[in-house]
mmCIF file of C-alpha atoms and ligand atoms in Angstrom:
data_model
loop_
_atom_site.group_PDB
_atom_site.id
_atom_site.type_symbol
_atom_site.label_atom_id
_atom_site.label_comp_id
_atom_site.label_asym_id
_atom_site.label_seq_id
_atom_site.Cartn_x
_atom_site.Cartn_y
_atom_site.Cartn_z
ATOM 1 C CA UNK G 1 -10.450 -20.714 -19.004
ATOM 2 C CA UNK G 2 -9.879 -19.938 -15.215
ATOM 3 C CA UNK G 3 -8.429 -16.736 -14.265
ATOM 4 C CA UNK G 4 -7.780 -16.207 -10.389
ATOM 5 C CA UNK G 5 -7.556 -13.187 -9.052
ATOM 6 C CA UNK G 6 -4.213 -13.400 -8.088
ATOM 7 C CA UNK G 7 -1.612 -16.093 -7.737
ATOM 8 C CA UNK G 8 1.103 -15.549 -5.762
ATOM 9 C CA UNK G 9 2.886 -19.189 -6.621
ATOM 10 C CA UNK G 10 4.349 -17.990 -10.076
ATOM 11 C CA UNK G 11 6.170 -15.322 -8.413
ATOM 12 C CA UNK G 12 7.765 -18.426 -5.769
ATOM 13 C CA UNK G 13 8.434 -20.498 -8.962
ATOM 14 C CA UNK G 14 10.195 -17.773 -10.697
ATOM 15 C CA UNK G 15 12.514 -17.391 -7.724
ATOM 16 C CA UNK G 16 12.702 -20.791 -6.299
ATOM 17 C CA UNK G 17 16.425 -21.220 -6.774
ATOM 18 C CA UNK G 18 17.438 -18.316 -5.499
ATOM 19 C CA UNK G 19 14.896 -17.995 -2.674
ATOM 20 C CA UNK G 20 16.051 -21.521 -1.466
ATOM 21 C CA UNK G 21 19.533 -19.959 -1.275
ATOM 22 C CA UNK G 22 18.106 -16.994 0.506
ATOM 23 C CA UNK G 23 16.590 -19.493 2.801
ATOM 24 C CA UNK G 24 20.138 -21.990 3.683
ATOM 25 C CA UNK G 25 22.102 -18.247 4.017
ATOM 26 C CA UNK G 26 19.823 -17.645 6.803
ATOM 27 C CA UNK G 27 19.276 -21.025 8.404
ATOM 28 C CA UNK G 28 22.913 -22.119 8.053
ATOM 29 C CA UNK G 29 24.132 -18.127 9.889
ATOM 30 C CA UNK G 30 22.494 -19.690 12.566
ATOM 31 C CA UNK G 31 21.440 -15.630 13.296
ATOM 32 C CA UNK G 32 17.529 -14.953 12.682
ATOM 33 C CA UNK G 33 16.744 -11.711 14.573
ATOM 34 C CA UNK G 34 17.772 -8.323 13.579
ATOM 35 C CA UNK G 35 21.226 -9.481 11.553
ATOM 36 C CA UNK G 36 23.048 -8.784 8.664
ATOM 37 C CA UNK G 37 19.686 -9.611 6.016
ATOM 38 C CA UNK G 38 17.626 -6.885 7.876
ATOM 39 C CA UNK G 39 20.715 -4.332 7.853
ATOM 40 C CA UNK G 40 21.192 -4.994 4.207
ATOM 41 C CA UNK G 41 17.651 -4.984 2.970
ATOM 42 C CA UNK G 42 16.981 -2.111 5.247
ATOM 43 C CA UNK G 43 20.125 -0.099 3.049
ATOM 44 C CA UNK G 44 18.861 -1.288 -0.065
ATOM 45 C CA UNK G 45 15.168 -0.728 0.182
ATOM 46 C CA UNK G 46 15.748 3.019 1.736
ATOM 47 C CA UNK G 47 18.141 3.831 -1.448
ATOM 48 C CA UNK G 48 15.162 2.152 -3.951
ATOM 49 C CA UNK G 49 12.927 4.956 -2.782
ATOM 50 C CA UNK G 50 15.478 7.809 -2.614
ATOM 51 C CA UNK G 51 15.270 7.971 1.622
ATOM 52 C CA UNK G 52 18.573 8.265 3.730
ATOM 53 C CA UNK G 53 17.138 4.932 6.335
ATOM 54 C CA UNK G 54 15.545 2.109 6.338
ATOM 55 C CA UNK G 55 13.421 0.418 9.183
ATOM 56 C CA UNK G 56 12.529 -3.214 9.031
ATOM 57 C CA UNK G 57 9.450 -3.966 11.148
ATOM 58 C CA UNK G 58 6.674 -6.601 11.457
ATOM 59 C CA UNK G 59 3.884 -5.188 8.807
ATOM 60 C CA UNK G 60 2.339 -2.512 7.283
ATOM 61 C CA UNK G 61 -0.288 -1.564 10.291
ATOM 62 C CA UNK G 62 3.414 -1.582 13.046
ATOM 63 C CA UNK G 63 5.044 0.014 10.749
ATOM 64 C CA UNK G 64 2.324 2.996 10.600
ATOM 65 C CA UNK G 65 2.042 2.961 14.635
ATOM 66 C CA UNK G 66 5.736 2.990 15.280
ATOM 67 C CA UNK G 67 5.920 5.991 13.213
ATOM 68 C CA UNK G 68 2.789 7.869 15.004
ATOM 69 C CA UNK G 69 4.403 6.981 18.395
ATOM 70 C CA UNK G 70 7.989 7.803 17.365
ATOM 71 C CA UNK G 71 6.196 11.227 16.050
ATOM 72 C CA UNK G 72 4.538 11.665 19.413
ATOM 73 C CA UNK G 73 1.672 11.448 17.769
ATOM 74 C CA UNK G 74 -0.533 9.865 20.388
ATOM 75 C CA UNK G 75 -4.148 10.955 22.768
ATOM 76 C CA UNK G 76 -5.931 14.347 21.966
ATOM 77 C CA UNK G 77 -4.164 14.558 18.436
ATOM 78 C CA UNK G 78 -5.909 14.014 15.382
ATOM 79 C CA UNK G 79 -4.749 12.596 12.087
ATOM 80 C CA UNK G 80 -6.241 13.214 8.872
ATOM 81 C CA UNK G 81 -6.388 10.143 6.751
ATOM 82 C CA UNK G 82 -8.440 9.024 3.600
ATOM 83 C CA UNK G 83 -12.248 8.150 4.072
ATOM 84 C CA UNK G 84 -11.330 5.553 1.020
ATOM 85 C CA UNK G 85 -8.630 3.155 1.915
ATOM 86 C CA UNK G 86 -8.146 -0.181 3.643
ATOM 87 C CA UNK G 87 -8.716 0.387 7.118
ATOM 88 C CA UNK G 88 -5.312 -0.283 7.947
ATOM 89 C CA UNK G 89 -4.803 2.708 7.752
ATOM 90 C CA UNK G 90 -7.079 4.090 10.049
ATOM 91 C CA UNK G 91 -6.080 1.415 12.649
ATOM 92 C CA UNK G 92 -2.776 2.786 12.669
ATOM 93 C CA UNK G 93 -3.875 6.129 14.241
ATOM 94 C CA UNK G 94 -6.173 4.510 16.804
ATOM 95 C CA UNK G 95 -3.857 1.955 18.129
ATOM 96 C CA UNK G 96 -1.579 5.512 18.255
ATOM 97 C CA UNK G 97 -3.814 6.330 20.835
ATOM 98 C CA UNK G 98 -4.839 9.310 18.019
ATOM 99 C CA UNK G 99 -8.188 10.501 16.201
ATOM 100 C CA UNK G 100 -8.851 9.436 12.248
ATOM 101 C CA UNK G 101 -10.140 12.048 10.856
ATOM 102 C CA UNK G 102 -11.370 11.309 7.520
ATOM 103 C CA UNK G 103 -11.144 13.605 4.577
ATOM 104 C CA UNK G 104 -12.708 12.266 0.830
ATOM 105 C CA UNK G 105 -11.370 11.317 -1.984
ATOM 106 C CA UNK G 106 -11.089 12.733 -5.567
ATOM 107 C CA UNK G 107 -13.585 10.977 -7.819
ATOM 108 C CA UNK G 108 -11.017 10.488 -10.538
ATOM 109 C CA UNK G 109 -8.284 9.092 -8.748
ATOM 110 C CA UNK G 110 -9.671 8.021 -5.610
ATOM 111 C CA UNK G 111 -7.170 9.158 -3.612
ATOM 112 C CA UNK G 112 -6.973 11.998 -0.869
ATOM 113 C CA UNK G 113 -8.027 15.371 -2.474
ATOM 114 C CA UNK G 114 -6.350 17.830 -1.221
ATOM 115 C CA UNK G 115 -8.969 20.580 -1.827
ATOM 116 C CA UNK G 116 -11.077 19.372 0.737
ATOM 117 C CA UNK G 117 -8.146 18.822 3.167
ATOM 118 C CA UNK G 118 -8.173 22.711 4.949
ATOM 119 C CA UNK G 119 -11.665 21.954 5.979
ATOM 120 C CA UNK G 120 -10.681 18.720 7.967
ATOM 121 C CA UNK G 121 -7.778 20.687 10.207
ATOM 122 C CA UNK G 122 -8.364 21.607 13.528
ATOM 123 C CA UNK G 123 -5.913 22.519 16.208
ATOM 124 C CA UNK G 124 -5.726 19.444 17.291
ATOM 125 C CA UNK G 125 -4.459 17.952 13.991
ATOM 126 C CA UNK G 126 -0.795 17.056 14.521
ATOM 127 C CA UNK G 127 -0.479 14.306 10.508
ATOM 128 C CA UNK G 128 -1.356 14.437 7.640
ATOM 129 C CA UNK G 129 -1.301 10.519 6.466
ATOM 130 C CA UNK G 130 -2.208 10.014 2.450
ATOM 131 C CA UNK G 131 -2.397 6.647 0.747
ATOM 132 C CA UNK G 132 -1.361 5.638 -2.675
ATOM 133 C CA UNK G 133 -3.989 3.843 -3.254
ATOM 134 C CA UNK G 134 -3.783 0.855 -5.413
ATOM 135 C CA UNK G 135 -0.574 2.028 -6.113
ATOM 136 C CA UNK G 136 -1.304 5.309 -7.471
ATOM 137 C CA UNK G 137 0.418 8.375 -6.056
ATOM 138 C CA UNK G 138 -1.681 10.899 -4.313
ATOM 139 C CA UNK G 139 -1.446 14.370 -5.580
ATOM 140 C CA UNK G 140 1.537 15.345 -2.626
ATOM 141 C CA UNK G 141 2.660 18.529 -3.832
ATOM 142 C CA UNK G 142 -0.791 20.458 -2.729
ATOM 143 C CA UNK G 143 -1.198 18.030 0.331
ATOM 144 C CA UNK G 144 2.623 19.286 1.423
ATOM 145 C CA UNK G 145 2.312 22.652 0.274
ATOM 146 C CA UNK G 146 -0.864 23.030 2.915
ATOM 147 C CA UNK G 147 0.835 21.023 5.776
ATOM 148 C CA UNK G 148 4.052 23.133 6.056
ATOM 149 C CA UNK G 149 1.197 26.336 6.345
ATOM 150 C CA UNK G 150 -0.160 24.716 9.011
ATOM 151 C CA UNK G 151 2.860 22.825 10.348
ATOM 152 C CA UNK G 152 1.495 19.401 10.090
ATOM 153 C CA UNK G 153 3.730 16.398 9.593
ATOM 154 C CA UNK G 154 2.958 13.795 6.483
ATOM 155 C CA UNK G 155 3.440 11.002 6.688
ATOM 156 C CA UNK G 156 2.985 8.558 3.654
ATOM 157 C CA UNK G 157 0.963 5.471 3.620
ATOM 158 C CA UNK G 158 2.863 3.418 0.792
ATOM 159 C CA UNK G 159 1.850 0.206 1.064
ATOM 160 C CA UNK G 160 0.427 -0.665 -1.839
ATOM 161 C CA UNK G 161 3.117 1.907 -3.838
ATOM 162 C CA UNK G 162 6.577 0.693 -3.522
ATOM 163 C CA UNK G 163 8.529 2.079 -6.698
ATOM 164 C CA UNK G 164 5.436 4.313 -7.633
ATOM 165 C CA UNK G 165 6.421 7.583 -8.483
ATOM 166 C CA UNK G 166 5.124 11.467 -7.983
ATOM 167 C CA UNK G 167 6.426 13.894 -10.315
ATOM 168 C CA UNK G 168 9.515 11.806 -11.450
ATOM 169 C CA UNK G 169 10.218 10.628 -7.109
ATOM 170 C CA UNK G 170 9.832 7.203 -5.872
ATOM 171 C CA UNK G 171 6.986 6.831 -2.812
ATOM 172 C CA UNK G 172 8.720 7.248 0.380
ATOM 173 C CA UNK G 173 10.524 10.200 -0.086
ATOM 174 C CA UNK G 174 7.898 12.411 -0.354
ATOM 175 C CA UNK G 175 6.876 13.121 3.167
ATOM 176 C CA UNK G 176 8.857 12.919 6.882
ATOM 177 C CA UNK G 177 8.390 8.954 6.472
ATOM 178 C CA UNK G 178 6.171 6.361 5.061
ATOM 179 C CA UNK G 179 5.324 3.337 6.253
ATOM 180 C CA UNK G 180 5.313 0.088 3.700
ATOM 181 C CA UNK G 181 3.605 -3.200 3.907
ATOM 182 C CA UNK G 182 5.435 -6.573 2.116
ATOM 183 C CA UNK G 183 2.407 -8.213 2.976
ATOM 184 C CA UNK G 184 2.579 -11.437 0.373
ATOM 185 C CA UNK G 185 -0.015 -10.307 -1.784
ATOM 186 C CA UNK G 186 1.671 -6.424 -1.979
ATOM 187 C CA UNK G 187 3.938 -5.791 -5.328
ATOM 188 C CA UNK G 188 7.270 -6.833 -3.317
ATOM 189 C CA UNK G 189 5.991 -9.188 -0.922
ATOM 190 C CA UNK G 190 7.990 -11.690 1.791
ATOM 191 C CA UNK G 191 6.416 -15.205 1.899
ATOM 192 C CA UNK G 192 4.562 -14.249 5.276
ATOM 193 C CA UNK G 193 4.148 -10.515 6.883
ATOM 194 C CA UNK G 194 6.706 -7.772 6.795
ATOM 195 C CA UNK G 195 6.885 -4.214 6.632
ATOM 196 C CA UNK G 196 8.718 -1.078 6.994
ATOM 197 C CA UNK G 197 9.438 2.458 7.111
ATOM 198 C CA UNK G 198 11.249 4.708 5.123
ATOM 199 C CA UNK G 199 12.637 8.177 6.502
ATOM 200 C CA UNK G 200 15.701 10.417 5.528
ATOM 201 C CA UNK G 201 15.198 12.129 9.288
ATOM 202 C CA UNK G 202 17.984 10.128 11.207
ATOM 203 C CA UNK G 203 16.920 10.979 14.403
ATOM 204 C CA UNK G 204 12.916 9.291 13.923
ATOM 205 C CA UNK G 205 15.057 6.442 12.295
ATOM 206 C CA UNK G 206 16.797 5.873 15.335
ATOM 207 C CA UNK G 207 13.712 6.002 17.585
ATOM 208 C CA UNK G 208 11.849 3.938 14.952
ATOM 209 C CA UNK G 209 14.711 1.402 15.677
ATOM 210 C CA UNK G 210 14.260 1.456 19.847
ATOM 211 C CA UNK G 211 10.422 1.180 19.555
ATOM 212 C CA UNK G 212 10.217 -1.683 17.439
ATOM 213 C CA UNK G 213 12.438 -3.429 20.059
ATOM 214 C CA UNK G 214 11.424 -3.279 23.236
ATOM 215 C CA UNK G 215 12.170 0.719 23.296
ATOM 216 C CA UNK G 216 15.814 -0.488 24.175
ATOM 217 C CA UNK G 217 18.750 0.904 22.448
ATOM 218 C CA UNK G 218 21.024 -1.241 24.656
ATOM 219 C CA UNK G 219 20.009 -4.963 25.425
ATOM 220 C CA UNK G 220 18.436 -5.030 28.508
ATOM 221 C CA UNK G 221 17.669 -1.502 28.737
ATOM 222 C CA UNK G 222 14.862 -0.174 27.665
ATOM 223 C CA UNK G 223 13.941 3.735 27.713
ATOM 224 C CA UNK G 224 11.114 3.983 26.233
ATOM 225 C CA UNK G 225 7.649 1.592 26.622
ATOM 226 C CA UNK G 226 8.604 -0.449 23.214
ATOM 227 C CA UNK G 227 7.100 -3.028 21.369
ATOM 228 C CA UNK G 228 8.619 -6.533 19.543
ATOM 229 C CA UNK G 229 7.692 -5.513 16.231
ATOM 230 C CA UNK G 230 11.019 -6.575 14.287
ATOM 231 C CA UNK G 231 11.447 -7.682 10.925
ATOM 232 C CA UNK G 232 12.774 -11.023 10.789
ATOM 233 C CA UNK G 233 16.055 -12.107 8.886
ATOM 234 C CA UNK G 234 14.313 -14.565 7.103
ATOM 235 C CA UNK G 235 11.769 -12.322 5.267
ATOM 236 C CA UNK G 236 14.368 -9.845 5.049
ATOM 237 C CA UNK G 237 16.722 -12.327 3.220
ATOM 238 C CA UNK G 238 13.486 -12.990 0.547
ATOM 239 C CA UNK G 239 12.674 -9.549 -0.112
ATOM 240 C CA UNK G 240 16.377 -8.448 -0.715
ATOM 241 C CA UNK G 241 16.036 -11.436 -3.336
ATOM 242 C CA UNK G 242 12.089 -10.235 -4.524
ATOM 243 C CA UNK G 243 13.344 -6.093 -4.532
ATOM 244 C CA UNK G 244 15.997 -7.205 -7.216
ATOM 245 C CA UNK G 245 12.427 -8.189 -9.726
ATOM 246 C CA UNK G 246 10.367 -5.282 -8.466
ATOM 247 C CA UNK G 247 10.761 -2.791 -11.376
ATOM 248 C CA UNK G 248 10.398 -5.176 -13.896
ATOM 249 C CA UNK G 249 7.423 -6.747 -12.346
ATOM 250 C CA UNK G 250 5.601 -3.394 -12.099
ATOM 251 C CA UNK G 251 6.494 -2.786 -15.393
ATOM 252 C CA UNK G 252 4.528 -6.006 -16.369
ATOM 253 C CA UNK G 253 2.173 -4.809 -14.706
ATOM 254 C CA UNK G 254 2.080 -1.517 -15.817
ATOM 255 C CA UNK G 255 1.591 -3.467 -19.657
ATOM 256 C CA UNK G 256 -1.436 -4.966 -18.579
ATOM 257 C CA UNK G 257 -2.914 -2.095 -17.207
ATOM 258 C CA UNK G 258 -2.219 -0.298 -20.204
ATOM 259 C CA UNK G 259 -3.987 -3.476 -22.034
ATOM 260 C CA UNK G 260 -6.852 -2.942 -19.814
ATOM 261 C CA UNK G 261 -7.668 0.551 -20.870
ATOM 262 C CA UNK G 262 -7.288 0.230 -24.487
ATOM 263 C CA UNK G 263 -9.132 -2.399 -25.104
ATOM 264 C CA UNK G 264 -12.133 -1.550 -22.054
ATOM 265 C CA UNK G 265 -12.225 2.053 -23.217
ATOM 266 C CA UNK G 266 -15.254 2.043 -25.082
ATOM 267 C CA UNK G 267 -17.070 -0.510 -22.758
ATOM 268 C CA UNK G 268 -20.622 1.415 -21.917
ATOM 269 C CA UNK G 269 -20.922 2.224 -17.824
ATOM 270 C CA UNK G 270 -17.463 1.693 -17.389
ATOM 271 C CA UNK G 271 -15.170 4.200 -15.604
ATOM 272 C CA UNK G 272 -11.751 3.098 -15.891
ATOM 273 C CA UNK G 273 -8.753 4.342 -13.826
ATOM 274 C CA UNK G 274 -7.432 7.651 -14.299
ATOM 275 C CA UNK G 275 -3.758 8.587 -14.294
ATOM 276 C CA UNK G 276 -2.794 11.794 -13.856
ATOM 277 C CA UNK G 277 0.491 13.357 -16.141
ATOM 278 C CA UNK G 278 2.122 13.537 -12.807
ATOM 279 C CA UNK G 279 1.353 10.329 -11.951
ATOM 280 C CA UNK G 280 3.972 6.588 -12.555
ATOM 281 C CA UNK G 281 1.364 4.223 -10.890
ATOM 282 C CA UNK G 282 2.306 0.502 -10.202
ATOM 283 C CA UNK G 283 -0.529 -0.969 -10.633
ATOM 284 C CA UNK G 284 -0.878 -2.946 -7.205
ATOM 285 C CA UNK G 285 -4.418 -3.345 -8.048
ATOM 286 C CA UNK G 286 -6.539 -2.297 -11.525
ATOM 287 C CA UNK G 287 -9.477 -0.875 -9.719
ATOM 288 C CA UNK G 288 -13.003 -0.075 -11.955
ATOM 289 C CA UNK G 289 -16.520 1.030 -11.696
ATOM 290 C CA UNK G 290 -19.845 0.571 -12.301
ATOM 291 C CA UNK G 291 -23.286 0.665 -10.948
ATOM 292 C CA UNK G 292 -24.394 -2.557 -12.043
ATOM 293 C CA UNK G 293 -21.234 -3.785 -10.280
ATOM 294 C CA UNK G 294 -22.149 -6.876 -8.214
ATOM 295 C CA UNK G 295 -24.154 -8.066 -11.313
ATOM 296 C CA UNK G 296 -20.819 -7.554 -13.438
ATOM 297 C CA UNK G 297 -18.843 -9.340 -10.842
ATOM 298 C CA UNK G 298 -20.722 -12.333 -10.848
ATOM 299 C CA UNK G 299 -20.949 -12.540 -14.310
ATOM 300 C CA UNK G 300 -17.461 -12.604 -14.507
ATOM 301 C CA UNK G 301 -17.187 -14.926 -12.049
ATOM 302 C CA UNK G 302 -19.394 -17.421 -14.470
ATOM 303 C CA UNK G 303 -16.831 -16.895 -17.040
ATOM 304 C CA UNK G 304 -14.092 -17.931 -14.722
ATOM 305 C CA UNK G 305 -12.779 -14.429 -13.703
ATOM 306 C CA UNK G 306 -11.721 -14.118 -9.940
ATOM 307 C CA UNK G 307 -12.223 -10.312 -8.506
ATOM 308 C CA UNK G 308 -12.239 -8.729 -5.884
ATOM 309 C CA UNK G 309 -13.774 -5.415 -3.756
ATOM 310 C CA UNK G 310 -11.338 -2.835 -2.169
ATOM 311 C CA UNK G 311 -12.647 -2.780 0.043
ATOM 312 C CA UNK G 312 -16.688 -3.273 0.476
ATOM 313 C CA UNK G 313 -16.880 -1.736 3.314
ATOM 314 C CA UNK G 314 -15.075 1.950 4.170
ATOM 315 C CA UNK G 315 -13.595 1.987 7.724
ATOM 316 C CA UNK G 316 -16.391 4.637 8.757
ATOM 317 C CA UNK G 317 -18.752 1.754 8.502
ATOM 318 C CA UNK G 318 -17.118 -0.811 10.076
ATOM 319 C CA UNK G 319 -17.956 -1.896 13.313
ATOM 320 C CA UNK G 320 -14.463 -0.894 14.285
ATOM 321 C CA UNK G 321 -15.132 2.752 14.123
ATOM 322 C CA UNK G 322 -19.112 2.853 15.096
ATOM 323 C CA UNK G 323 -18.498 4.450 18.072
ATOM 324 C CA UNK G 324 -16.197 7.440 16.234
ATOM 325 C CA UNK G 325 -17.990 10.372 17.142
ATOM 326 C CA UNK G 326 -17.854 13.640 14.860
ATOM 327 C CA UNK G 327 -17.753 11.959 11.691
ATOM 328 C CA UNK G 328 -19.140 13.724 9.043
ATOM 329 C CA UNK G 329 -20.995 12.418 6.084
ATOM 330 C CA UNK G 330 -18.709 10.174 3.228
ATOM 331 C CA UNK G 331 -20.912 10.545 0.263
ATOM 332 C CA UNK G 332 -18.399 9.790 -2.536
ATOM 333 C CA UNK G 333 -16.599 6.936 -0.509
ATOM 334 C CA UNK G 334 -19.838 5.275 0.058
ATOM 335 C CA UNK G 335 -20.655 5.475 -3.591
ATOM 336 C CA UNK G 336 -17.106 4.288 -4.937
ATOM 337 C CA UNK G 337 -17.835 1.203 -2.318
ATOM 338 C CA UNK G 338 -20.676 0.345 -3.925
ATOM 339 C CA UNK G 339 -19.306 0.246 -7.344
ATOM 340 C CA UNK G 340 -15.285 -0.661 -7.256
ATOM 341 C CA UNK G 341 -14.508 -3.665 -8.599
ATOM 342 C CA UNK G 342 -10.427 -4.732 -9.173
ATOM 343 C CA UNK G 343 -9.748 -7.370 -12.461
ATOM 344 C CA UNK G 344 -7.158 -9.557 -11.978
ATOM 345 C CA UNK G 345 -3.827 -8.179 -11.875
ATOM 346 C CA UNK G 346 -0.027 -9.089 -10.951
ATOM 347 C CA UNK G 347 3.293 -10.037 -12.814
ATOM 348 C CA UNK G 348 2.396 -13.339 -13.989
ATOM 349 C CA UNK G 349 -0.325 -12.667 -15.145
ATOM 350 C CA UNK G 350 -0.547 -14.328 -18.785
ATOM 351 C CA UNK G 351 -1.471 -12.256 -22.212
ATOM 352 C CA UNK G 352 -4.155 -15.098 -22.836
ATOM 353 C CA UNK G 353 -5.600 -14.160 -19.407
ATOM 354 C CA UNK G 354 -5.981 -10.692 -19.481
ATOM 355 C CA UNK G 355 -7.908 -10.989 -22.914
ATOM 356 C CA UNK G 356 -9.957 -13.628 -21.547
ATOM 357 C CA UNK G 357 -10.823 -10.848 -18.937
ATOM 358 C CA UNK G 358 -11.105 -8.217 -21.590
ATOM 359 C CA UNK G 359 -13.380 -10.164 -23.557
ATOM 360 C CA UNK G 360 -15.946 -11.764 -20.634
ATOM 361 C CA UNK G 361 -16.243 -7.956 -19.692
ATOM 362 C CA UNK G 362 -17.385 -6.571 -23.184
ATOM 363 C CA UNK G 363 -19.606 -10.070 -23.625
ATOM 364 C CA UNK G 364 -21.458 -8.664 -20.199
ATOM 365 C CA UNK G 365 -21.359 -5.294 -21.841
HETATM 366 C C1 LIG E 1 -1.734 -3.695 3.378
HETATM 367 C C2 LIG E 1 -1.966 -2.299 3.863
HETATM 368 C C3 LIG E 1 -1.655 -1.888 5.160
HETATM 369 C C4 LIG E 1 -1.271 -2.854 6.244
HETATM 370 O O1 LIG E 1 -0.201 -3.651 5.975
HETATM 371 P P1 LIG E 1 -0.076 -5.092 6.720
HETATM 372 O O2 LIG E 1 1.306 -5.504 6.394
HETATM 373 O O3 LIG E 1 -1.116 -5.958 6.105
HETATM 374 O O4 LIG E 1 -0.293 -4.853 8.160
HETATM 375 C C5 LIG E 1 -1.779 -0.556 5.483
HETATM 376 N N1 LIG E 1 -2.246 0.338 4.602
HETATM 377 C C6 LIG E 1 -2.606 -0.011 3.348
HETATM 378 C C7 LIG E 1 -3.103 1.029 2.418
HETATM 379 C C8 LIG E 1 -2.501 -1.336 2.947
HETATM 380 O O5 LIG E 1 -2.882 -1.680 1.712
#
């Protein structure tokens, strides 16, 4: 038995009829920038995650530098972001023209911890920017709690979170704004890239809405130094279609998971997700551990299980960021590189699959 790491064509197959009507409503208006599918999706995505406005923009990494330059956020501030996440994130402060400054995670949920987060602020630090990481909220009460001491904005990076909630809210509403990738491959996903942000502050939606097009307000007039960095009404049209499946897909998911640590519990050198009481996780990825990692995932992959790393390398290390000066030593991150591994995962995923996963890992066991 073959199972890949993710398929993304069950999801298309699922939805065909209706995303082929999504697709004529579009092509037939005749209208394919910034129309009535953005508008609406915008509406209905912002009310999903409990936020006054939405802002449909071109993916995950625009949506996160729109918001830093909307913010002001730019040269000779610094941003405190996870050591541990995709490096998106990071990107999204340099191309800013602001300073990562990494803070590490908590072992347990690999997220931002916020008891090593007073050490990281300076007076330069202007964000604070958490991740919920594999879809798992980060602790924000403590993380919020410190910023409005210190007056720091925060700034959520949901992209792998949509409908995950903190203490009973959805992602999105828990800071000034998050940004969201529908990246295909996220939990709602357009067939191609898309992404937004989420804010209740009308006046940053309204800038949001100038910078991602051409900083003008008024065709032809432009009052700011904007960027193109719309959403288009095509994608727009297929996630108003996907959003409709998203809570019962993350509750699939959510099943599996659950599947997962029942039945991987007792597996020896194992260290399985944690979920906190607070935390309603959606599962974007199932993320494990283990030393003898790479010799697990290739044993798996011998049994016909497709994983995958998130991520092998931590943005300190990447070339990217080799010339970041001031960094200070990423212990833990470098560890939980070395020894993540994430088991096939997603809404179609069958029952047969998942305990032909289950079982190749206890037969490596
Ligand atoms: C996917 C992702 C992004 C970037 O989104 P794109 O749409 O791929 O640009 C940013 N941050 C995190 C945590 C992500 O997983």
């Amino acid at each position: 038995m073959k199972v890949p790491f993710l398929e993304l064509r069950p999801a298309h197959d699922e939805l065909r009829a209706e995303l082929d009507a999504a697709y004529t409503r579009v092509a037939e208006g005749g209208w394919y920038v910034l129309g009535a599918e953005v508008e609406a999706f915008e509406q209905e995505f912002a009310a999903y995650c409990g936020a006054t406005h939405g802002i449909g923009v071109s993916n995950g990494l625009d949506a996160l530098v729109l918001l830093l330059r909307a913010l002001d956020i730019g040269p000779g501030a610094e941003v405190i972001v996870p050591a541990n996440t995709f490096i998106a994130t990071w990107l999204g402060v340099t191309h800013a023209g602001a300073t990562p400054v990494p803070v590490e995670p908590d072992e347990r949920t690999h997220n931002l911890d916020p008891a090593r987060l007073a050490a990281a602020i300076t007076p330069k630090t202007r964000a604070i920017l958490p991740v919920h990481l594999y879809g798992q909220p980060a602790d924000m009460d403590p993380i919020l709690d410190l910023a409005a001491r210190h007056g720091l904005l925060v700034i959520e990076d949901a992209a792998q979170a949509q409908g995950a909630r903190y203490r009973g809210r959805r992602t999105g509403s828990l800071g000034l704004a998050a940004g969201f990738s529908f990246y295909p491959g996220k939990n709602l996903g357009a067939l191609g890239d898309a992404g937004g942000v989420v804010t209740s502050d009308a006046d940053l939606a309204d800038r949001l809405r100038t910078l991602r097009n051409y900083g003008s307000r008024v065709k032809y007039h432009s009052d700011v130094i904007g960027m193109n960095a719309r959403l288009d009404e095509l994608q727009a049209a297929f996630l108003r279609v996907k959003l409709a499946y998203l809570d019962t897909w993350n509750a699939r998911r959510a099943r599996i998971a659950q599947r997962y640590l029942e039945a991987l519990r007792d597996v020896p050198g194992l260290v399985l997700p944690h979920v906190p009481a607070w935390a309603e996780p959606v599962w974007h990825l199932f993320v494990i551990r283990s030393t003898r990692r790479d010799a697990l995932q290739a044993h798996l992959q011998r049994e016909g299980v497709g994983t995958q790393i998130h991520y092998p390398v931590p943005p300190h290390r990447a070339g990217a960021y080799a010339d970041l000066a001031g960094l200070p030593p990423l212990p833990l991150t470098e560890r939980l590189a070395a020894e993540v591994l994430s088991l096939p995962m997603g809404p179609h995923l069958a029952d047969d699959a998942v305990e032909h996963v289950i079982q190749a890992i206890h037969r490596f066991a």
